[in-house]
PDB file of C-alpha atoms and ligand atoms in Angstrom:
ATOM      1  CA  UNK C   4     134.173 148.883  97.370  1.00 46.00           C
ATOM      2  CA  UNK C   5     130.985 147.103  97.728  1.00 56.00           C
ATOM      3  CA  UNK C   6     128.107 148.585 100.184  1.00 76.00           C
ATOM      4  CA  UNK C   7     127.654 147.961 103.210  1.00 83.00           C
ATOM      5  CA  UNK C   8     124.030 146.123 104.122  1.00 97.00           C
ATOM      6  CA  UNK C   9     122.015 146.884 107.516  1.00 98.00           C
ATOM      7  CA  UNK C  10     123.547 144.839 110.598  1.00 98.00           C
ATOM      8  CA  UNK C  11     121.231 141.823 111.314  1.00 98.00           C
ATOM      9  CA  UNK C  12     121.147 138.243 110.425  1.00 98.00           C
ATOM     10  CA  UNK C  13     120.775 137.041 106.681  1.00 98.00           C
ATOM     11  CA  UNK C  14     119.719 133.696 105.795  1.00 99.00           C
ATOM     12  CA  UNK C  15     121.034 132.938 102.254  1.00 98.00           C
ATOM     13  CA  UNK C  16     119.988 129.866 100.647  1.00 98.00           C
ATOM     14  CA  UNK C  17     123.108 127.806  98.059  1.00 98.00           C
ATOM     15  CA  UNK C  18     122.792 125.529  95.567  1.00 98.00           C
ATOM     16  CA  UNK C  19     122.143 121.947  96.307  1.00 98.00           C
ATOM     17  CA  UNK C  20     124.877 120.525  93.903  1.00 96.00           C
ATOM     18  CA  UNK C  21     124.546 123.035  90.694  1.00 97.00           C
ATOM     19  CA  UNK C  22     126.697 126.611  91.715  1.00 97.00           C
ATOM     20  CA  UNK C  23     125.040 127.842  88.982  1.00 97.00           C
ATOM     21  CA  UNK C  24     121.869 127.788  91.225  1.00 98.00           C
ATOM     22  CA  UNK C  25     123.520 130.415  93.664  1.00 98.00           C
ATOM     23  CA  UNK C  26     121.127 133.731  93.213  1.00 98.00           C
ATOM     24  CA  UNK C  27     122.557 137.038  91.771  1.00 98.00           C
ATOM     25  CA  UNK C  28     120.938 137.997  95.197  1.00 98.00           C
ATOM     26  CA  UNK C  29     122.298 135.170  97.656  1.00 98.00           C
ATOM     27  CA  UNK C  30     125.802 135.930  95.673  1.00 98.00           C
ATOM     28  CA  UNK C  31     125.620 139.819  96.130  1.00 98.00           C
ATOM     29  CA  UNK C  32     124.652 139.799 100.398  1.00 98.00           C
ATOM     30  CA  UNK C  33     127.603 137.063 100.469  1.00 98.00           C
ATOM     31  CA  UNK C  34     130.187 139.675  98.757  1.00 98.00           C
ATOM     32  CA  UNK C  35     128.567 142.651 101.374  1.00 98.00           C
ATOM     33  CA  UNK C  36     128.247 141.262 104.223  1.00 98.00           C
ATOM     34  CA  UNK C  37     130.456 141.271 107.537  1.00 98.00           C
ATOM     35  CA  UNK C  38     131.022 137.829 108.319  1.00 98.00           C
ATOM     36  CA  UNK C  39     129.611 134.662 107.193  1.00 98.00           C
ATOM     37  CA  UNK C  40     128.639 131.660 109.854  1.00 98.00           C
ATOM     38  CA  UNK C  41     128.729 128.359 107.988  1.00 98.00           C
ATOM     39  CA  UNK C  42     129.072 124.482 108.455  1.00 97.00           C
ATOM     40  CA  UNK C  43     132.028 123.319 106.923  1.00 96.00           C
ATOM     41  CA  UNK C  44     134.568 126.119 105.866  1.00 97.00           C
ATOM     42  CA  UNK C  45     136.117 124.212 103.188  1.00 96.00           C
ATOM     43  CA  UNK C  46     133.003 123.904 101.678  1.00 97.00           C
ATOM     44  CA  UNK C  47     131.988 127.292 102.161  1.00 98.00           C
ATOM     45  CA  UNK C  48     134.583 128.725 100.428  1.00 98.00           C
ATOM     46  CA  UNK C  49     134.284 127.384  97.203  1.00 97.00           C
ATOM     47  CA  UNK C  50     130.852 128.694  97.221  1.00 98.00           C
ATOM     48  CA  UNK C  51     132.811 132.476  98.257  1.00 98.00           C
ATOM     49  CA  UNK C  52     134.818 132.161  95.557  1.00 98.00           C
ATOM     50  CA  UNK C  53     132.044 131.452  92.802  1.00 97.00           C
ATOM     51  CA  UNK C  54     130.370 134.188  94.345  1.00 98.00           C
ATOM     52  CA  UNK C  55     133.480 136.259  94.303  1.00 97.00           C
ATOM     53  CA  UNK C  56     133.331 136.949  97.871  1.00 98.00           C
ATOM     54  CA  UNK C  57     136.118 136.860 100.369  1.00 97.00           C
ATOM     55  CA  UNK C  58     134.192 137.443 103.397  1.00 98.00           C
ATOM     56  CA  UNK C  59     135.471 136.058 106.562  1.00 98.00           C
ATOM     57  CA  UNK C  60     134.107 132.972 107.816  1.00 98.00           C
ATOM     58  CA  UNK C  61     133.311 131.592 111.250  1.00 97.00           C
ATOM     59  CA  UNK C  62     132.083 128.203 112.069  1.00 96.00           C
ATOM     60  CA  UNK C  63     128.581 127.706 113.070  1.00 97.00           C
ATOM     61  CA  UNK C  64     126.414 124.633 114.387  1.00 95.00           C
ATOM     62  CA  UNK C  65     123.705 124.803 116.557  1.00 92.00           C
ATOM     63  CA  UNK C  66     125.568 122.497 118.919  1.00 91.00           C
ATOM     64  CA  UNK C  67     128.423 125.247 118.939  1.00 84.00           C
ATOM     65  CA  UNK C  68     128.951 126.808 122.745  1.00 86.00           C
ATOM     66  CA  UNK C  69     126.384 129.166 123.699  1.00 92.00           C
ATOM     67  CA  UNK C  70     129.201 132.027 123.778  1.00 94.00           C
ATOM     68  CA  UNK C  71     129.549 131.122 119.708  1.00 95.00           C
ATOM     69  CA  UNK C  72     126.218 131.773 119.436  1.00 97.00           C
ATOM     70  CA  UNK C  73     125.649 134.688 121.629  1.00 97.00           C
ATOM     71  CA  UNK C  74     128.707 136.721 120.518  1.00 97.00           C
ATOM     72  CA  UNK C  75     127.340 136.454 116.556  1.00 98.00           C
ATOM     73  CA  UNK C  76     123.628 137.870 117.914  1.00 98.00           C
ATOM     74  CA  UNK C  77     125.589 140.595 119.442  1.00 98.00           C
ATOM     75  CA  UNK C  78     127.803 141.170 116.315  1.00 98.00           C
ATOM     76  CA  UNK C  79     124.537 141.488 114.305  1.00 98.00           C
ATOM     77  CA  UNK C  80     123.950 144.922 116.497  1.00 98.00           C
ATOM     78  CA  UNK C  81     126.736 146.522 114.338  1.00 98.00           C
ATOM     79  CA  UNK C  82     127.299 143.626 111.481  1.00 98.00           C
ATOM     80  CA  UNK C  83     125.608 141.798 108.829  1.00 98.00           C
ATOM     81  CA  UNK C  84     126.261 138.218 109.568  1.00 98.00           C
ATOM     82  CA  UNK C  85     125.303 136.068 106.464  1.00 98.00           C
ATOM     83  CA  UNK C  86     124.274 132.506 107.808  1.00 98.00           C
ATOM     84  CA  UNK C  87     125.386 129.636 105.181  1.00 98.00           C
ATOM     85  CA  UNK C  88     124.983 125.899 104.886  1.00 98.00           C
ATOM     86  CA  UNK C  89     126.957 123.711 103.117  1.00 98.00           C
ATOM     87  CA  UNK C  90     124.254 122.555 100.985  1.00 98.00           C
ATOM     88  CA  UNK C  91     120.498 124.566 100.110  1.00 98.00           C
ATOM     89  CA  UNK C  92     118.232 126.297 102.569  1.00 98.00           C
ATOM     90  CA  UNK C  93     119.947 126.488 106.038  1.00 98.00           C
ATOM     91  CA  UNK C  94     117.815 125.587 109.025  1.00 98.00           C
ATOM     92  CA  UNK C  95     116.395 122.786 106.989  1.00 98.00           C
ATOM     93  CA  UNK C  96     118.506 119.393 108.236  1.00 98.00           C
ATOM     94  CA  UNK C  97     120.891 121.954 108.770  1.00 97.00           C
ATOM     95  CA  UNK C  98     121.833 124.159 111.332  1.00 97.00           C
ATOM     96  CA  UNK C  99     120.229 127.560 111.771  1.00 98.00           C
ATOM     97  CA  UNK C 100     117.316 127.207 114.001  1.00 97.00           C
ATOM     98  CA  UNK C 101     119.298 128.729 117.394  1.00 97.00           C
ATOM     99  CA  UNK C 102     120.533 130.998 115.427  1.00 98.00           C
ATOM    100  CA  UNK C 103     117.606 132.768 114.491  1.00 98.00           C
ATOM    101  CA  UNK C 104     115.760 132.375 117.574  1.00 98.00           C
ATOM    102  CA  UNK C 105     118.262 134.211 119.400  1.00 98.00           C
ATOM    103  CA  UNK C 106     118.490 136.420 116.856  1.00 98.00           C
ATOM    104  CA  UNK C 107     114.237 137.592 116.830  1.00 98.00           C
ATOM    105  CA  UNK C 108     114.754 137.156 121.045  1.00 98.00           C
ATOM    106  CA  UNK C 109     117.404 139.985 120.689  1.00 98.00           C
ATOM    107  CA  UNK C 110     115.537 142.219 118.118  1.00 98.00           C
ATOM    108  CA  UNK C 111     118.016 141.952 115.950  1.00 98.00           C
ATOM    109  CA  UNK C 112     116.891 142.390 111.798  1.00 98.00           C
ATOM    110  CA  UNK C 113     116.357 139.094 110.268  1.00 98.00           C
ATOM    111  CA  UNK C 114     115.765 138.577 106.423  1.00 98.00           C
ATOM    112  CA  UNK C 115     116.543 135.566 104.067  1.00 98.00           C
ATOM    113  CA  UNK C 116     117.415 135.158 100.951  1.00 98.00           C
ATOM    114  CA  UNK C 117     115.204 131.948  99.289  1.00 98.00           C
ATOM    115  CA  UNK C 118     116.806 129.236  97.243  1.00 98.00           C
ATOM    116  CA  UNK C 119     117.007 125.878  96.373  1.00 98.00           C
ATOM    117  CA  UNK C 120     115.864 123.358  99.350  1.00 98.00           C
ATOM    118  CA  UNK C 121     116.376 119.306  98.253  1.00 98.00           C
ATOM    119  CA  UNK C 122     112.924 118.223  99.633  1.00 98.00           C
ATOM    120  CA  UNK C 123     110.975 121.128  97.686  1.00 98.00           C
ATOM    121  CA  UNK C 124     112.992 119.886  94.308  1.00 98.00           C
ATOM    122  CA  UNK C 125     112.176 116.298  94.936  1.00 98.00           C
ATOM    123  CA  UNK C 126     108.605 116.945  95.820  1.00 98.00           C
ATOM    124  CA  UNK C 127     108.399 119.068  91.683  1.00 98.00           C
ATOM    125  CA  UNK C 128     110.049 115.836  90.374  1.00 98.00           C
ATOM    126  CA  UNK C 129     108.263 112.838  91.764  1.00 98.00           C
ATOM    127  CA  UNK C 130     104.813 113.369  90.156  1.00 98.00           C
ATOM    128  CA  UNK C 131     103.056 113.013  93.131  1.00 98.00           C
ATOM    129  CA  UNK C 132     100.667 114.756  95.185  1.00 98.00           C
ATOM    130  CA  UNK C 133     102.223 118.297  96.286  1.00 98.00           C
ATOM    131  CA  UNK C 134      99.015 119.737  97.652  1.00 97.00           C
ATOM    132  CA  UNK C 135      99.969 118.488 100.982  1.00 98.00           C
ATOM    133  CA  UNK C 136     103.552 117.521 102.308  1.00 98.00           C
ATOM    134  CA  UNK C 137     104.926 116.337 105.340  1.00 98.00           C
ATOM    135  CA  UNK C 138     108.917 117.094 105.700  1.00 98.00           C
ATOM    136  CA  UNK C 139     110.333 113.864 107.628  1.00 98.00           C
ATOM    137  CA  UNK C 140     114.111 114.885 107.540  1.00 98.00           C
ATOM    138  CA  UNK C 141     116.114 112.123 108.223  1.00 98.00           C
ATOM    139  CA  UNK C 142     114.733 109.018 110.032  1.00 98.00           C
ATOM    140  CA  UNK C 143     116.369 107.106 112.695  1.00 96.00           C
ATOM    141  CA  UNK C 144     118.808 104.549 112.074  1.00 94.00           C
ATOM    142  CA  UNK C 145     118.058 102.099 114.052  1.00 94.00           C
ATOM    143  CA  UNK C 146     115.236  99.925 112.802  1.00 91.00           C
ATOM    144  CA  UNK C 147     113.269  99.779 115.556  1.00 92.00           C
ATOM    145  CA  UNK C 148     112.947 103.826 116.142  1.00 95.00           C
ATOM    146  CA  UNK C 149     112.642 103.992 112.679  1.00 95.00           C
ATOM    147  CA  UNK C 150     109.453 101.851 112.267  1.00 93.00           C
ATOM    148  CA  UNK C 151     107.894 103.897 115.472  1.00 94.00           C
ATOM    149  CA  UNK C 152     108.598 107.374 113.364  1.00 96.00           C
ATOM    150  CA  UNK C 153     106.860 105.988 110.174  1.00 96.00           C
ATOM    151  CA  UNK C 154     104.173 104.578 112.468  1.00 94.00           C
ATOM    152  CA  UNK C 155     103.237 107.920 113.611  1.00 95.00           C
ATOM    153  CA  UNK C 156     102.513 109.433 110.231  1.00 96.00           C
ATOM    154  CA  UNK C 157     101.115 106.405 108.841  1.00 94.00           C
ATOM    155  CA  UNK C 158      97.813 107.480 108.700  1.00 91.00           C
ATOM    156  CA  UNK C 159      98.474 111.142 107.602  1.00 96.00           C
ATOM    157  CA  UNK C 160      96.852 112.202 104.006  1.00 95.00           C
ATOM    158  CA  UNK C 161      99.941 113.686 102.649  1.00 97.00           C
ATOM    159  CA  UNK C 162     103.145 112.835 100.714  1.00 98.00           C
ATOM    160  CA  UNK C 163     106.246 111.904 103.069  1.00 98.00           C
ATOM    161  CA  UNK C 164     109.364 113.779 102.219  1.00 98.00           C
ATOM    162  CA  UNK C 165     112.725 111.964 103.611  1.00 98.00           C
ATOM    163  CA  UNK C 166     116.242 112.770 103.007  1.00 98.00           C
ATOM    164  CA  UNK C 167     118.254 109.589 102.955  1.00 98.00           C
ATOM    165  CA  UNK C 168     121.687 108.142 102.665  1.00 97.00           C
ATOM    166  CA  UNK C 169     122.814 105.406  99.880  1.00 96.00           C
ATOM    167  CA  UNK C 170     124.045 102.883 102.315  1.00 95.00           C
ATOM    168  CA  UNK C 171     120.935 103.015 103.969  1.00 96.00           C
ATOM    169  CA  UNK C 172     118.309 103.862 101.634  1.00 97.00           C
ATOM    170  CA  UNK C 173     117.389  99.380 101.127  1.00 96.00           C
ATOM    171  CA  UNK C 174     116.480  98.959 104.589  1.00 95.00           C
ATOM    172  CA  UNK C 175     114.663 102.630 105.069  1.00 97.00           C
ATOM    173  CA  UNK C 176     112.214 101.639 101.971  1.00 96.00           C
ATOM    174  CA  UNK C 177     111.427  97.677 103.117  1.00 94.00           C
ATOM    175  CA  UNK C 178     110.813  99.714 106.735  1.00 95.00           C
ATOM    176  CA  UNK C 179     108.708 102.021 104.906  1.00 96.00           C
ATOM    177  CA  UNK C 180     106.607  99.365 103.224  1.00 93.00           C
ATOM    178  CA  UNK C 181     105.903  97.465 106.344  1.00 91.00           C
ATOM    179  CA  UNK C 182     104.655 100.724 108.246  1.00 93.00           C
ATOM    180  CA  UNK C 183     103.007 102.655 105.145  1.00 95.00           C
ATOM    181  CA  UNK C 184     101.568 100.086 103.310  1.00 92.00           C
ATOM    182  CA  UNK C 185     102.960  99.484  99.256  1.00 90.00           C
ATOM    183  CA  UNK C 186     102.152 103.071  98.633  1.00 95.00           C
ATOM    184  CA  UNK C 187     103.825 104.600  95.295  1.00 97.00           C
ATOM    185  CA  UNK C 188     107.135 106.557  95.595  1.00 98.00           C
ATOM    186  CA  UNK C 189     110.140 108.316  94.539  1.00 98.00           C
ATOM    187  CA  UNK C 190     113.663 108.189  94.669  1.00 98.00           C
ATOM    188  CA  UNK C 191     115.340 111.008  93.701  1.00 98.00           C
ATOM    189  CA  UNK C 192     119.485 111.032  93.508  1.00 98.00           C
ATOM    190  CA  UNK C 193     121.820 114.047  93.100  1.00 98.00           C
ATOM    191  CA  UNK C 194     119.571 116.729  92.072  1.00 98.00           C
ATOM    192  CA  UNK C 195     120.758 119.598  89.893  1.00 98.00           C
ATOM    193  CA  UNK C 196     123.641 117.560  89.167  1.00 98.00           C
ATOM    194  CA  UNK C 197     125.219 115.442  86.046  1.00 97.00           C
ATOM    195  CA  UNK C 198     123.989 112.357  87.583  1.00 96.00           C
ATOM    196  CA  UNK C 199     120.314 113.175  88.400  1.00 98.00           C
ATOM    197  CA  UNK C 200     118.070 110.456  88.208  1.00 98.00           C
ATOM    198  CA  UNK C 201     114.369 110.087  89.223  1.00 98.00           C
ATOM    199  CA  UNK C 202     113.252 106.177  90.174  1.00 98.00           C
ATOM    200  CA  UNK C 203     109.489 105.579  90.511  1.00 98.00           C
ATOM    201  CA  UNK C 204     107.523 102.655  92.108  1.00 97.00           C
ATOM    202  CA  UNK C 205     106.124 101.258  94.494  1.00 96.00           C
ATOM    203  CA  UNK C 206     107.547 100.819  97.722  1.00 94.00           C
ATOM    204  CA  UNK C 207     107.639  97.115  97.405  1.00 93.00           C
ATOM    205  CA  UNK C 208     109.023  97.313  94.171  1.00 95.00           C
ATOM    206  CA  UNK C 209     112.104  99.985  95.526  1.00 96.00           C
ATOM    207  CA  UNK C 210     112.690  98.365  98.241  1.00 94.00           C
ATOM    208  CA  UNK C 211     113.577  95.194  96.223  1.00 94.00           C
ATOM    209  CA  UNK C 212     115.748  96.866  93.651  1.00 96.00           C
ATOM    210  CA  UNK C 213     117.654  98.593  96.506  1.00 95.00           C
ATOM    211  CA  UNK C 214     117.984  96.012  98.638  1.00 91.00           C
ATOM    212  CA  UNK C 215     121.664  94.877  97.449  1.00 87.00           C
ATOM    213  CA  UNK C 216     122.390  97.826  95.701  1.00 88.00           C
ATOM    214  CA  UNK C 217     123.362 101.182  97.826  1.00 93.00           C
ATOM    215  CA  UNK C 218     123.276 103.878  95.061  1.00 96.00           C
ATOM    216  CA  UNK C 219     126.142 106.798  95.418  1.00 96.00           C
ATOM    217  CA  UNK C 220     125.105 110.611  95.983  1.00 97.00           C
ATOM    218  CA  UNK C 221     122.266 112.343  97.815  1.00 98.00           C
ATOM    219  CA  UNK C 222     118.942 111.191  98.252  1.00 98.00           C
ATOM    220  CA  UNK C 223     115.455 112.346  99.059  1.00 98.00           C
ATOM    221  CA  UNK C 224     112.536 109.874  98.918  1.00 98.00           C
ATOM    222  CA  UNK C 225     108.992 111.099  98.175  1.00 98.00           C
ATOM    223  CA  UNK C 226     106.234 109.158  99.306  1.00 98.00           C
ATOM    224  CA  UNK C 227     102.491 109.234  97.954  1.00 98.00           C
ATOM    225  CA  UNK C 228      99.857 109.441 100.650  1.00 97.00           C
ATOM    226  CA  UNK C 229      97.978 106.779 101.827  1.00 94.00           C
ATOM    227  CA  UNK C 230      94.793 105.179  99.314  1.00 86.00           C
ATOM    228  CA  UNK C 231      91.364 106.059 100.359  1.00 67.00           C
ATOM    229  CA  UNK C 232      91.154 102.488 102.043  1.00 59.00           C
ATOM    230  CA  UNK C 233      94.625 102.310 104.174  1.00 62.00           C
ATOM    231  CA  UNK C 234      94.102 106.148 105.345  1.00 59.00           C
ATOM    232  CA  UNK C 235      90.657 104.708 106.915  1.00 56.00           C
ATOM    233  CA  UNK C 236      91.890 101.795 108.068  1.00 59.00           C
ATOM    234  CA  UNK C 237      95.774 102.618 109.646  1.00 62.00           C
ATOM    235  CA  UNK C 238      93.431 104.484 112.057  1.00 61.00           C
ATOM    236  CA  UNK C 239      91.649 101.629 113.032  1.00 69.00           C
ATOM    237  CA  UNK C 240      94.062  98.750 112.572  1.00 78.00           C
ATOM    238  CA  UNK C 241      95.606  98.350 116.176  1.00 82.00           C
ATOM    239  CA  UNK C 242      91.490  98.114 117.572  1.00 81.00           C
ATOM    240  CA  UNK C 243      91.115  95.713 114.828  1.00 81.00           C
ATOM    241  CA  UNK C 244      93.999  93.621 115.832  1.00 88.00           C
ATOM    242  CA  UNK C 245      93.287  93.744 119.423  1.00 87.00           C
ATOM    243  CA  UNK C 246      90.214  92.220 118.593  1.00 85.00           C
ATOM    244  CA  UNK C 247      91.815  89.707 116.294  1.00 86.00           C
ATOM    245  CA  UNK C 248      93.872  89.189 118.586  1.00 91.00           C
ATOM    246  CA  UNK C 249      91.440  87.828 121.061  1.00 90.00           C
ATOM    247  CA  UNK C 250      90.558  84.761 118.835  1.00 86.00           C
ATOM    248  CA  UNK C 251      93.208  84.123 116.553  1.00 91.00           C
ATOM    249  CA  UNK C 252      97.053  83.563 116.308  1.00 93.00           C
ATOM    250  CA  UNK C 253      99.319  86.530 115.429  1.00 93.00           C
ATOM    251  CA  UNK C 254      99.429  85.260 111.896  1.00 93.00           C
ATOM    252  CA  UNK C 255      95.953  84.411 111.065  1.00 92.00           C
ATOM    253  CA  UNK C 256      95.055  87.995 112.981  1.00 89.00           C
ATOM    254  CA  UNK C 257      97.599  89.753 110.440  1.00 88.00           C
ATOM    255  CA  UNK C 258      96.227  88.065 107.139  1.00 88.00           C
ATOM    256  CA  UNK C 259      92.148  88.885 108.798  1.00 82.00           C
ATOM    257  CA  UNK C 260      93.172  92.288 109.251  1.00 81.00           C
ATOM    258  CA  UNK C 261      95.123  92.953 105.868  1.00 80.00           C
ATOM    259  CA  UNK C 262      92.332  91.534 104.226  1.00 74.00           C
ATOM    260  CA  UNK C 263      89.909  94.004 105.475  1.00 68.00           C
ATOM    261  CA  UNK C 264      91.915  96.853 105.386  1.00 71.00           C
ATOM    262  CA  UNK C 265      94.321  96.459 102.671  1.00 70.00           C
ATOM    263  CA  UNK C 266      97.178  97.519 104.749  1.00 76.00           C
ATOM    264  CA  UNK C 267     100.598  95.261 104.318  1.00 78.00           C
ATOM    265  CA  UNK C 268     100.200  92.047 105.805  1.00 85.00           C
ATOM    266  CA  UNK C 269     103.823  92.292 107.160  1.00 85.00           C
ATOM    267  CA  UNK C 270     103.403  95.321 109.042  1.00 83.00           C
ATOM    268  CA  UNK C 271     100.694  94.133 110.802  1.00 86.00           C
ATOM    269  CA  UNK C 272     102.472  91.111 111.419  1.00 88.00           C
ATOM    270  CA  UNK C 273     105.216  92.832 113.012  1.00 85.00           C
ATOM    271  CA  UNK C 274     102.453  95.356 115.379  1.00 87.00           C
ATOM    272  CA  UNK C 275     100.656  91.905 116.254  1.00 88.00           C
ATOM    273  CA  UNK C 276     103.968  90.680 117.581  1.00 89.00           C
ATOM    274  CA  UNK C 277     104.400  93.654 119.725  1.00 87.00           C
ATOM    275  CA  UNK C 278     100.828  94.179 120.880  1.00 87.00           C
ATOM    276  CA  UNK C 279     101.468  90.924 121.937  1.00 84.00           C
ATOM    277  CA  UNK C 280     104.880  91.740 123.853  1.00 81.00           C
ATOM    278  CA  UNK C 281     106.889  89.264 121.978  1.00 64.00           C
TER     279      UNK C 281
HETATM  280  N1  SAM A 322     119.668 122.185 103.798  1.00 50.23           N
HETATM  281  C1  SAM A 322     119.605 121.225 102.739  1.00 50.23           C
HETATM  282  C2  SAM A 322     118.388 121.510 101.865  1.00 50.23           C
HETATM  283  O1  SAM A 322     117.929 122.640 101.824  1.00 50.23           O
HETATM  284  O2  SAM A 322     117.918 120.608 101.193  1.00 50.23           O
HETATM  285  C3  SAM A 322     119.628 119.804 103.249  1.00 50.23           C
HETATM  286  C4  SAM A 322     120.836 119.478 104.068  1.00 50.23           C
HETATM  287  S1  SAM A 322     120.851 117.841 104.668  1.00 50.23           S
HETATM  288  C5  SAM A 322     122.208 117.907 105.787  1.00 50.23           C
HETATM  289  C6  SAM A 322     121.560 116.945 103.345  1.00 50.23           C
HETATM  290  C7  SAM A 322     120.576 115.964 102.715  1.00 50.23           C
HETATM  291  O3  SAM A 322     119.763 116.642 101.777  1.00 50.23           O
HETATM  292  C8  SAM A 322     121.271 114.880 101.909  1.00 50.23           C
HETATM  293  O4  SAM A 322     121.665 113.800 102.735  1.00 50.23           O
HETATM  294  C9  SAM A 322     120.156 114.452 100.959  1.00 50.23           C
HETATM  295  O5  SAM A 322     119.236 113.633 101.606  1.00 50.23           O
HETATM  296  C10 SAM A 322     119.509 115.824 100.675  1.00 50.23           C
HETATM  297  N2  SAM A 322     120.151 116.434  99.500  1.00 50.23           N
HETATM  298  C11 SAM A 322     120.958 117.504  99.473  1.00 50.23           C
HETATM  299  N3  SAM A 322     121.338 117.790  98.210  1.00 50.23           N
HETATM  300  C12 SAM A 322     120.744 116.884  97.414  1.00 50.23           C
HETATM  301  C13 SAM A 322     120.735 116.626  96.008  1.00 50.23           C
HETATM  302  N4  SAM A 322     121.436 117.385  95.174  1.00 50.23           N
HETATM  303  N5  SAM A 322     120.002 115.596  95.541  1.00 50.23           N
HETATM  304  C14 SAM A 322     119.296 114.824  96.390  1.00 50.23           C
HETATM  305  N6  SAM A 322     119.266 115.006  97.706  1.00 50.23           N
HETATM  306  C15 SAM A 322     119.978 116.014  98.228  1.00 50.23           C
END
């Protein structure tokens, strides 16, 4: 017989790839709790059985029905509901987030149990700056939307954390160049498992080798904040180009303004083109 924990909520972190990265801890409120809300049961329960847990399982997402979601907060009255993702930290790209504001509206207990996360591993293996991080999840897929995203944090004085896909990772990184500028970065596949591998460059430079080439597994990319130069000038750029744009072509207004500011030429290009409304 195992004992029983308080009723409430219980975030519990897995392993992103390695089950050896499960916590004694994470392992132990799996075995002792009530019930356990996760993602994918199949994948859930090969976690359970490294764990040697055979807790129930319900299915959880924070697009599930309200009623889902309300009858769990009211089972954590009496229960300890363990919350589970399929892979690392929920609530992170993952579902979770309903959860446990429901949960604190109802005054229910809420504790979690810390663990691996993919963007926090990437970040200690890209050797770059960690100091200050900004955690993109997963960009659009569409191109356009995509661009408008990376616009946004363009001028931001941080590393960019992304989680990407293989098939798309090519485009995301020639996208990334053209809004951030050839800034350096990592790419960082299947962490914690046989096949990890760490590829630094610039973004240029990645975007290139990937371009042909969609490599297998999970992937976050790490990007290196801005030079001293492009974090002054992304600021200023679309003023500059306005004004460029006043007395030159889109083309020779690009090259004035990537000149000045040593942002990528192409980028501008493409923001000259739609300050223009082409
Ligand atoms: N909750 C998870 C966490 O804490 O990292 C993330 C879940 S999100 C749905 C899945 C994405 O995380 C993958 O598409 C990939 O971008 C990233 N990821 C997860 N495991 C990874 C691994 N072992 N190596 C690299 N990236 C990983």
């Amino acid at each position: 017989m195992v004992d029983t924990l308080p009723s409430g909520l219980y975030i519990v972190a897995g392993p992103i790839g390695n089950l050896s990265d499960l916590s004694p801890r994470a392992a132990d409120i799996l075995c002792r709790a009530d019930v356990v809300a996760v993602e994918d049961s199949r994948v859930s329960a090969k976690l359970l059985r490294h764990a040697g847990a055979d807790t129930p399982m319900v299915p959880y997402h924070d697009h599930s029905d309200e009623r889902v979601r309300a009858h769990l907060v009211d089972r954590m009255a009496n229960e300890a509901v363990a919350l589970l993702s399929d892979a690392g930290t929920p609530l992170i790209s993952d579902p979770g987030y309903k959860l446990v504001r429901d949960a604190r509206a109802a005054g229910r207990l809420i504790t979690t149990i810390p663990g691996p996360c993919a963007a926090i591993a990437a970040l200690t293996l890209s050797a770059l700056p960690t100091d200050r991080f900004l955690f993109m999840g997963f960009l659009p897929a569409k191109s356009k939307a995509r661009g408008d995203a990376l616009g946004e944090v363009a001028s931001l004085r941080a590393s960019l954390v992304f989680y990407e896909s293989g098939p798309r990772l090519g485009a995301s990184l020639s996208d990334m160049a053209l809004a951030l500028g050839d800034r350096e970065v990592a790419v960082c596949r299947e962490i914690s498992k046989s096949y990890e591998e760490v590829k630094t460059g610039t973004l240029g430079e990645l975007a290139a080798f990937y371009q042909d080439v969609a490599p297998k597994g999970e992937i976050v990319v790490v990007v290196g904040p801005p030079g001293e130069k492009q974090a002054m000038s992304a600021e200023d750029a679309d003023s500059l180009l306005k004004e460029a744009l006043t007395r030159l072509s889109v083309g020779k207004a690009a090259s004035e303004v990537a000149k000045v500011t040593g942002l990528d030429r192409r980028a501008l290009y493409a923001r000259a083109l739609e300050m223009k409304g082409a």
